[in-house]
Coordinates of C-alpha atoms in Angstrom, one line a residue:
X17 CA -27.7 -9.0 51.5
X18 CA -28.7 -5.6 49.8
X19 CA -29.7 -2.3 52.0
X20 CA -31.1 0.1 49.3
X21 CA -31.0 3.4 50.7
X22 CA -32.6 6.0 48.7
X23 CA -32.2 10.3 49.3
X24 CA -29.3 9.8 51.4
X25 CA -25.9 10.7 52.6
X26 CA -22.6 9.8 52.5
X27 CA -22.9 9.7 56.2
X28 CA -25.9 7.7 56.7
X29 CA -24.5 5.4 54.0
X30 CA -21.4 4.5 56.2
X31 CA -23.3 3.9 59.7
X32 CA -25.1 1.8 57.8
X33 CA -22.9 -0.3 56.3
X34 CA -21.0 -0.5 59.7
X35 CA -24.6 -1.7 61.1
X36 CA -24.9 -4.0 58.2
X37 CA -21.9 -5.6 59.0
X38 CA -22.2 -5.7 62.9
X39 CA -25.6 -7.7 62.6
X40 CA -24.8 -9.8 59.5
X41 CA -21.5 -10.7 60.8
X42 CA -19.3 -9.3 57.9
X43 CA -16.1 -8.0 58.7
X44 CA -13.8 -5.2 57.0
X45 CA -10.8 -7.2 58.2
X46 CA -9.1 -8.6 55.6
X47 CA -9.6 -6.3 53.3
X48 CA -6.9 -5.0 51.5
X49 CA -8.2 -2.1 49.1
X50 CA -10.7 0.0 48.0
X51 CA -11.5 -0.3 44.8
X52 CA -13.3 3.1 43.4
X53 CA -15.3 2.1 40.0
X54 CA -16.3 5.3 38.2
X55 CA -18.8 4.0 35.8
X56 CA -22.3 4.9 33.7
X57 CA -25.2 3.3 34.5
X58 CA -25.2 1.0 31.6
X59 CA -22.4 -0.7 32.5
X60 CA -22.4 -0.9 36.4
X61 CA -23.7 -4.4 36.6
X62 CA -20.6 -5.8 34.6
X63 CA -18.1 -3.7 36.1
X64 CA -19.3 -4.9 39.5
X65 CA -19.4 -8.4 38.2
X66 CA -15.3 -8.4 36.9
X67 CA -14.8 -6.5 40.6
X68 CA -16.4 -9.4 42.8
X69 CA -14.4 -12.1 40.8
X70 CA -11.3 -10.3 41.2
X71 CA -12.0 -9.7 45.0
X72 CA -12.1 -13.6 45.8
X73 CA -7.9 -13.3 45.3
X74 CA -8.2 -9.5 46.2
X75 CA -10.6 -9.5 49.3
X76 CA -11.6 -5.3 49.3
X77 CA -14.2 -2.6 49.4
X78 CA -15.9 -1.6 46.3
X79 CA -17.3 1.9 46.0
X80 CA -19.2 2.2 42.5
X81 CA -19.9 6.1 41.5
X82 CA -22.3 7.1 39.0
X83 CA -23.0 10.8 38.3
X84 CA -25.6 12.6 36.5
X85 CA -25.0 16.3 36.9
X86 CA -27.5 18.0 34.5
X87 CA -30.6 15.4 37.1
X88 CA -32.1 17.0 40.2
X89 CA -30.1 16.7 42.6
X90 CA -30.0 13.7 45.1
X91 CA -28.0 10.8 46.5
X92 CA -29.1 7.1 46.5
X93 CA -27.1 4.5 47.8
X94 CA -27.0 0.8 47.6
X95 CA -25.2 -1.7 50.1
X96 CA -24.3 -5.5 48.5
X97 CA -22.2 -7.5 51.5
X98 CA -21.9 -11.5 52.1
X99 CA -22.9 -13.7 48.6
X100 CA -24.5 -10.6 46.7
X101 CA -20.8 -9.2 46.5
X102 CA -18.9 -11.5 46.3
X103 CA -15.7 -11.4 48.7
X104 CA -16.4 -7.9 48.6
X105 CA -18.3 -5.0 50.3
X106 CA -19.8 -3.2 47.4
X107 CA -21.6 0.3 48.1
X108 CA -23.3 1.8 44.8
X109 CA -23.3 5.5 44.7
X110 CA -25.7 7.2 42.4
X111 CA -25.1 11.2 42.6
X112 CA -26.6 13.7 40.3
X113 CA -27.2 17.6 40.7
X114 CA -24.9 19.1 43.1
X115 CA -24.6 16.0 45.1
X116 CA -22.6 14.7 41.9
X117 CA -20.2 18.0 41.8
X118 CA -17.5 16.3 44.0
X119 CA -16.5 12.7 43.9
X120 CA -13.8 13.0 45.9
X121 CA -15.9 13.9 48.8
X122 CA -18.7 11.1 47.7
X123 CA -16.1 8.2 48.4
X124 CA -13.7 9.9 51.2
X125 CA -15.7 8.7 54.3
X126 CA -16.2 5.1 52.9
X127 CA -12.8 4.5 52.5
X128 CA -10.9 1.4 54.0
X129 CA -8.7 3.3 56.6
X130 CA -5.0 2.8 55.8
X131 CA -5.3 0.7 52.9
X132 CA -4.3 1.4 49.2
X133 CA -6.8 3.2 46.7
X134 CA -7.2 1.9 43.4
X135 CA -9.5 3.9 40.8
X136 CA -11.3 2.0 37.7
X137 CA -12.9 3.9 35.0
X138 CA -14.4 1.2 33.0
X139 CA -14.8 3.6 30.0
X140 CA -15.0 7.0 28.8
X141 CA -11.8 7.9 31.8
X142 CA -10.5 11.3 32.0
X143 CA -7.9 13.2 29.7
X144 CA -5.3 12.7 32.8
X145 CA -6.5 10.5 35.3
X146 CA -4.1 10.9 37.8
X147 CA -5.4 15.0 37.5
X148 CA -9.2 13.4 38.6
X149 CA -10.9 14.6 41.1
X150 CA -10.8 10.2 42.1
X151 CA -7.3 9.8 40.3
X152 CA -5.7 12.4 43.2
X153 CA -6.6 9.9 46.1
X154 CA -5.6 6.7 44.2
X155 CA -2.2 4.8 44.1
X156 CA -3.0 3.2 41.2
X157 CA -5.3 4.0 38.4
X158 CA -6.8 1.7 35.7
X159 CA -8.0 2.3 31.7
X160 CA -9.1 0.9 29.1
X161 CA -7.9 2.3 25.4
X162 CA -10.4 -0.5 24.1
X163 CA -13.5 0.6 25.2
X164 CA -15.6 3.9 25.0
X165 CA -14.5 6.3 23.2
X166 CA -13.8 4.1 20.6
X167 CA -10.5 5.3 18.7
X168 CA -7.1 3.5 18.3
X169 CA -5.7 6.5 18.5
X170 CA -6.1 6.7 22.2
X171 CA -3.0 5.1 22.8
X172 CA -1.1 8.2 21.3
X173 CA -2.5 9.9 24.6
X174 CA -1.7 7.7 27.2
X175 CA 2.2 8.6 27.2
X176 CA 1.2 12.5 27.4
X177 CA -0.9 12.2 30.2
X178 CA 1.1 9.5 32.2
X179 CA 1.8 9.6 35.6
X180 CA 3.2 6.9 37.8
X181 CA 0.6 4.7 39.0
X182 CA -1.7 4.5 35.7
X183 CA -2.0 1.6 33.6
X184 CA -4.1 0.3 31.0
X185 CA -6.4 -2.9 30.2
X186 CA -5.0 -3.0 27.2
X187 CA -1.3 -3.5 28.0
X188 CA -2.5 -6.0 30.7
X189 CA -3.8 -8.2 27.4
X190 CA -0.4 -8.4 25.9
X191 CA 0.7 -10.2 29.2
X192 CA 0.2 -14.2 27.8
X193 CA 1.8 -12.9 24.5
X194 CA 4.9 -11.0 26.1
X195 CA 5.5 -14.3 27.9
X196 CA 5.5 -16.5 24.9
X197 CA 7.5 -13.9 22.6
X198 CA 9.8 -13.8 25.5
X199 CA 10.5 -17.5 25.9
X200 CA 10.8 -17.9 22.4
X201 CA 13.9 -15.1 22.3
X202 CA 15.1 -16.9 25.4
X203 CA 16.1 -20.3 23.6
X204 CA 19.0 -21.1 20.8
X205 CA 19.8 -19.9 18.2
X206 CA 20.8 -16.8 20.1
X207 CA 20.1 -14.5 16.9
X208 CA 19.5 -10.6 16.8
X209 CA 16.0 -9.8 15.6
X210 CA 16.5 -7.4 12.5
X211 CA 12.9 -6.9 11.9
X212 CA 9.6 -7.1 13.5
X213 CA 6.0 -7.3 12.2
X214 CA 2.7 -6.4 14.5
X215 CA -0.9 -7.3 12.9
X216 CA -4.3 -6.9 14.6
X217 CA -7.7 -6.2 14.3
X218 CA -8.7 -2.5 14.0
X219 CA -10.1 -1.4 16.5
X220 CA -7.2 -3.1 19.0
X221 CA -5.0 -0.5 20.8
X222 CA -3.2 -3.7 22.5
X223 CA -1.5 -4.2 18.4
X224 CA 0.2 -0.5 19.1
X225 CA 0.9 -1.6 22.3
X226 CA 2.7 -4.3 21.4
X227 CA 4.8 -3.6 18.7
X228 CA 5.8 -0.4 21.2
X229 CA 6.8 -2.8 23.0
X230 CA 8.8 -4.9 21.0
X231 CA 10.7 -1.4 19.6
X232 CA 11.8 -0.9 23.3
X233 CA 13.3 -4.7 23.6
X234 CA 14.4 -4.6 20.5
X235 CA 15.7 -2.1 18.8
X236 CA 15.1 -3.0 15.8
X237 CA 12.6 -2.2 12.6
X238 CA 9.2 -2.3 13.6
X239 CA 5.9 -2.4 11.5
X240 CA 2.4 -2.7 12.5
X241 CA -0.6 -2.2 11.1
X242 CA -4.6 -3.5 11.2
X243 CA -6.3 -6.3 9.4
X244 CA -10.0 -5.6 8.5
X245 CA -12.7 -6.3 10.5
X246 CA -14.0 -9.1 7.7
X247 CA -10.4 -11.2 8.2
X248 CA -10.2 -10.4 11.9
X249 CA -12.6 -9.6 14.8
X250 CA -10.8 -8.7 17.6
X251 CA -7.3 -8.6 19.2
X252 CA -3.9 -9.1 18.1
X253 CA -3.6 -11.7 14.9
X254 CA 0.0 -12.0 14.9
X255 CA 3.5 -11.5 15.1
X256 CA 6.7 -12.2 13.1
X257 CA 10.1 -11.8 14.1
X258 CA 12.9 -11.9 11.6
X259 CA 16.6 -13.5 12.2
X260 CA 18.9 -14.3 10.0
X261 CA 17.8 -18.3 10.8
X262 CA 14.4 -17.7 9.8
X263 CA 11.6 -15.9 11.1
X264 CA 9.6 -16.5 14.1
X265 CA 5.8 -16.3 13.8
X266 CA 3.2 -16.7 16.5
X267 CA 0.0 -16.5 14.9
X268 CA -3.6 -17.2 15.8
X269 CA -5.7 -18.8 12.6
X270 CA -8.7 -18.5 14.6
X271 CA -9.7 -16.5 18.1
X272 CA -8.1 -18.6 21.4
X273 CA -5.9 -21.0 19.3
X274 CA -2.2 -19.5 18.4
X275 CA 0.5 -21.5 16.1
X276 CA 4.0 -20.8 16.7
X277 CA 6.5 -21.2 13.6
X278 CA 9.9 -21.6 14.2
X279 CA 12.2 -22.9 12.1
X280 CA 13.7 -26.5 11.6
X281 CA 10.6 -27.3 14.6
X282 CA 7.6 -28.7 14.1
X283 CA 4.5 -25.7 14.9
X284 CA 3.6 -25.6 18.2
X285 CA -0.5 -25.2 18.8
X286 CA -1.1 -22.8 22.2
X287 CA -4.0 -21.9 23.7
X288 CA -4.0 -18.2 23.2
X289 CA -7.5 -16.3 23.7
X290 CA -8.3 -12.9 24.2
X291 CA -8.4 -12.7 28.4
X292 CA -11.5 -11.2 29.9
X293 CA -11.7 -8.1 31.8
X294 CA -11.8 -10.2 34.8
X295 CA -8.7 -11.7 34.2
X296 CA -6.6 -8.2 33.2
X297 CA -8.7 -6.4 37.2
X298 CA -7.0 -9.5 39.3
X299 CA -3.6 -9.1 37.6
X300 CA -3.4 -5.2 37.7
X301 CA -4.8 -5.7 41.5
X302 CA -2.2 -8.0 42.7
X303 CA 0.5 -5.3 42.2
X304 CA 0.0 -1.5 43.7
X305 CA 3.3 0.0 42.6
X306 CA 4.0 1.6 39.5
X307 CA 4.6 -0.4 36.6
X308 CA 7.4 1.3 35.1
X309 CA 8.2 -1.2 31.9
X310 CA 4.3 0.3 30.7
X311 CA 5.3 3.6 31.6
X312 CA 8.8 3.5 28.9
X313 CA 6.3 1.4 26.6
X314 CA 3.8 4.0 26.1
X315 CA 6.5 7.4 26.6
X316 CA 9.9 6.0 25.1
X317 CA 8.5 3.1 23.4
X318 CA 5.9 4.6 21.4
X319 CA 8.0 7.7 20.3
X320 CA 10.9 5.2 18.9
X321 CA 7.8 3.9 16.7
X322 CA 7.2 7.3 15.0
X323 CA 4.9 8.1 12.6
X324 CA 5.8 5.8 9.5
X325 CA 4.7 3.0 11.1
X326 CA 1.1 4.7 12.2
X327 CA -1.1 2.0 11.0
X328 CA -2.5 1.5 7.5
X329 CA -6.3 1.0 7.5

């Protein structure tokens, strides 16, 4: 069901979606967030999309915010509940003028009552998001250093403006490849690494992430660097560790297939593809504390990188 409510309020948007859900049946029990999307326009629809798979293991309320501040000002609202969201209740906000001055007090009266706050900026996120007008009411606060504005070197800021509670899409990608580098490590020969090599595709901020990473486990010489967009179109390409037995490479020759390279084994094929932004919403949903390993990643970790190894285009 959709209720499109058009020149409303904030008020009038919440009796009814409380009417909506008193004649349709739908209940908010259950629910176990709200999940605030700050978004553009353009990419509402796929945002919403990521949010209503994620809810079917996270059942919660979806607020999406859209702002136009230089428009006339007005608020139209949109209410999705039962198979048009998903497990979700989704209310779409669309504020411009003076009506889009305040997001805080946009979402406050649609909030689940005594149930965590999680903030999503899709792209384009604030300098410090936990400093956001949204970021302030949130326990957890998700980015993405691989979308809009485009620039690797947005992974230099996220240890600046860090706060307990933030994360990042693209640390969440590195999870598959942690776990494999990590299994690896965790079987004989028991060797020290003494060197460490990180290679990705150019416009990745996850290939930073990574070998940050690795510099924090390891301790240990670490270069990364990009491979041009005509030998690599996106994501991480590969990884080499170095022991005194041989090196260690996981590689993928082509996008979703990875090779590992060990030696005196035969290569191991994996399935290794790029996961969606579905995939990376459901696993930062499913834990609402801070994640304190990507905190020292993107602080400690990133400053034990240092400068030599900034990457060579």
């Amino acid at each position: 069901m959709i209720v499109d409510l058009p020149e409303t309020t904030v008020s009038a948007v919440a009796k009814t979606l409380v009417k909506v859900r008193e004649e349709g049946g739908a209940v908010a029990l259950g629910r176990v967030l709200t999940l605030i999307i700050a978004t553009r326009a353009e990419v509402m629809e796929e945002a919403i999309d990521a949010a209503n798979d994620a809810s079917r293991e996270h059942p919660m309320r979806v607020i999406v915010v859209t702002t136009a501040p230089d428009a006339d000002p007005r608020l139209d609202a949109q209410i999705r509940v039962g198979g048009d969201a998903g497990a979700s209740e989704v209310i779409v906000l669309a504020a411009s003028g003076a009506a889009a001055s305040n997001e805080e007090s946009l979402v406050t009266g649609l909030l689940l009552p005594d149930a965590p706050v999680v903030v999503w900026w899709p792209d384009n996120p604030p300098t410090a998001p936990a400093e956001s007008p949204l970021g302030r009411i949130a326990q957890r606060r998700i980015t993405d250093a691989s979308t809009l504005p485009q620039d690797v070197d947005r992974v230099a800021l996220l240890g600046p403006s860090y706060s307990p509670g933030d994360t990042d899409l693209a640390w969440t990608r590195l999870t598959h490849w942690r776990e494999q580098l990590a299994a690896v490590l965790d079987q004989p020969p028991y060797e020290s690494i003494t060197a460490v090599e990180v290679q990705g595709a150019d416009d990745s901020p996850s290939t930073g992430l990574l070998a940050a990473w690795l510099k924090l486990k390891l301790d240990c010489d670490v270069t990364w660097h990009y491979q041009p967009r005509d030998s690599w179109g996106e994501g991480i390409k590969s990884v080499r560790l170095t022991r005194a037995s041989g090196d260690i490479v996981l590689e993928r020759p082509e996008p979703g297939i990875a090779v590992l390279t060990q030696p005196g084994q035969p290569d191991h094929e994996l399935l290794l593809p790029r996961r969606t932004v579905r995939e990376c919403l459901a696993e930062e949903l499913r834990r609402l504390d801070a994640d304190v390993l990507y905190g020292r990643v993107i602080s400690d970790g990133w400053a034990q990188l240092g400068p030599a190894a900034t990457a060579q285009r």
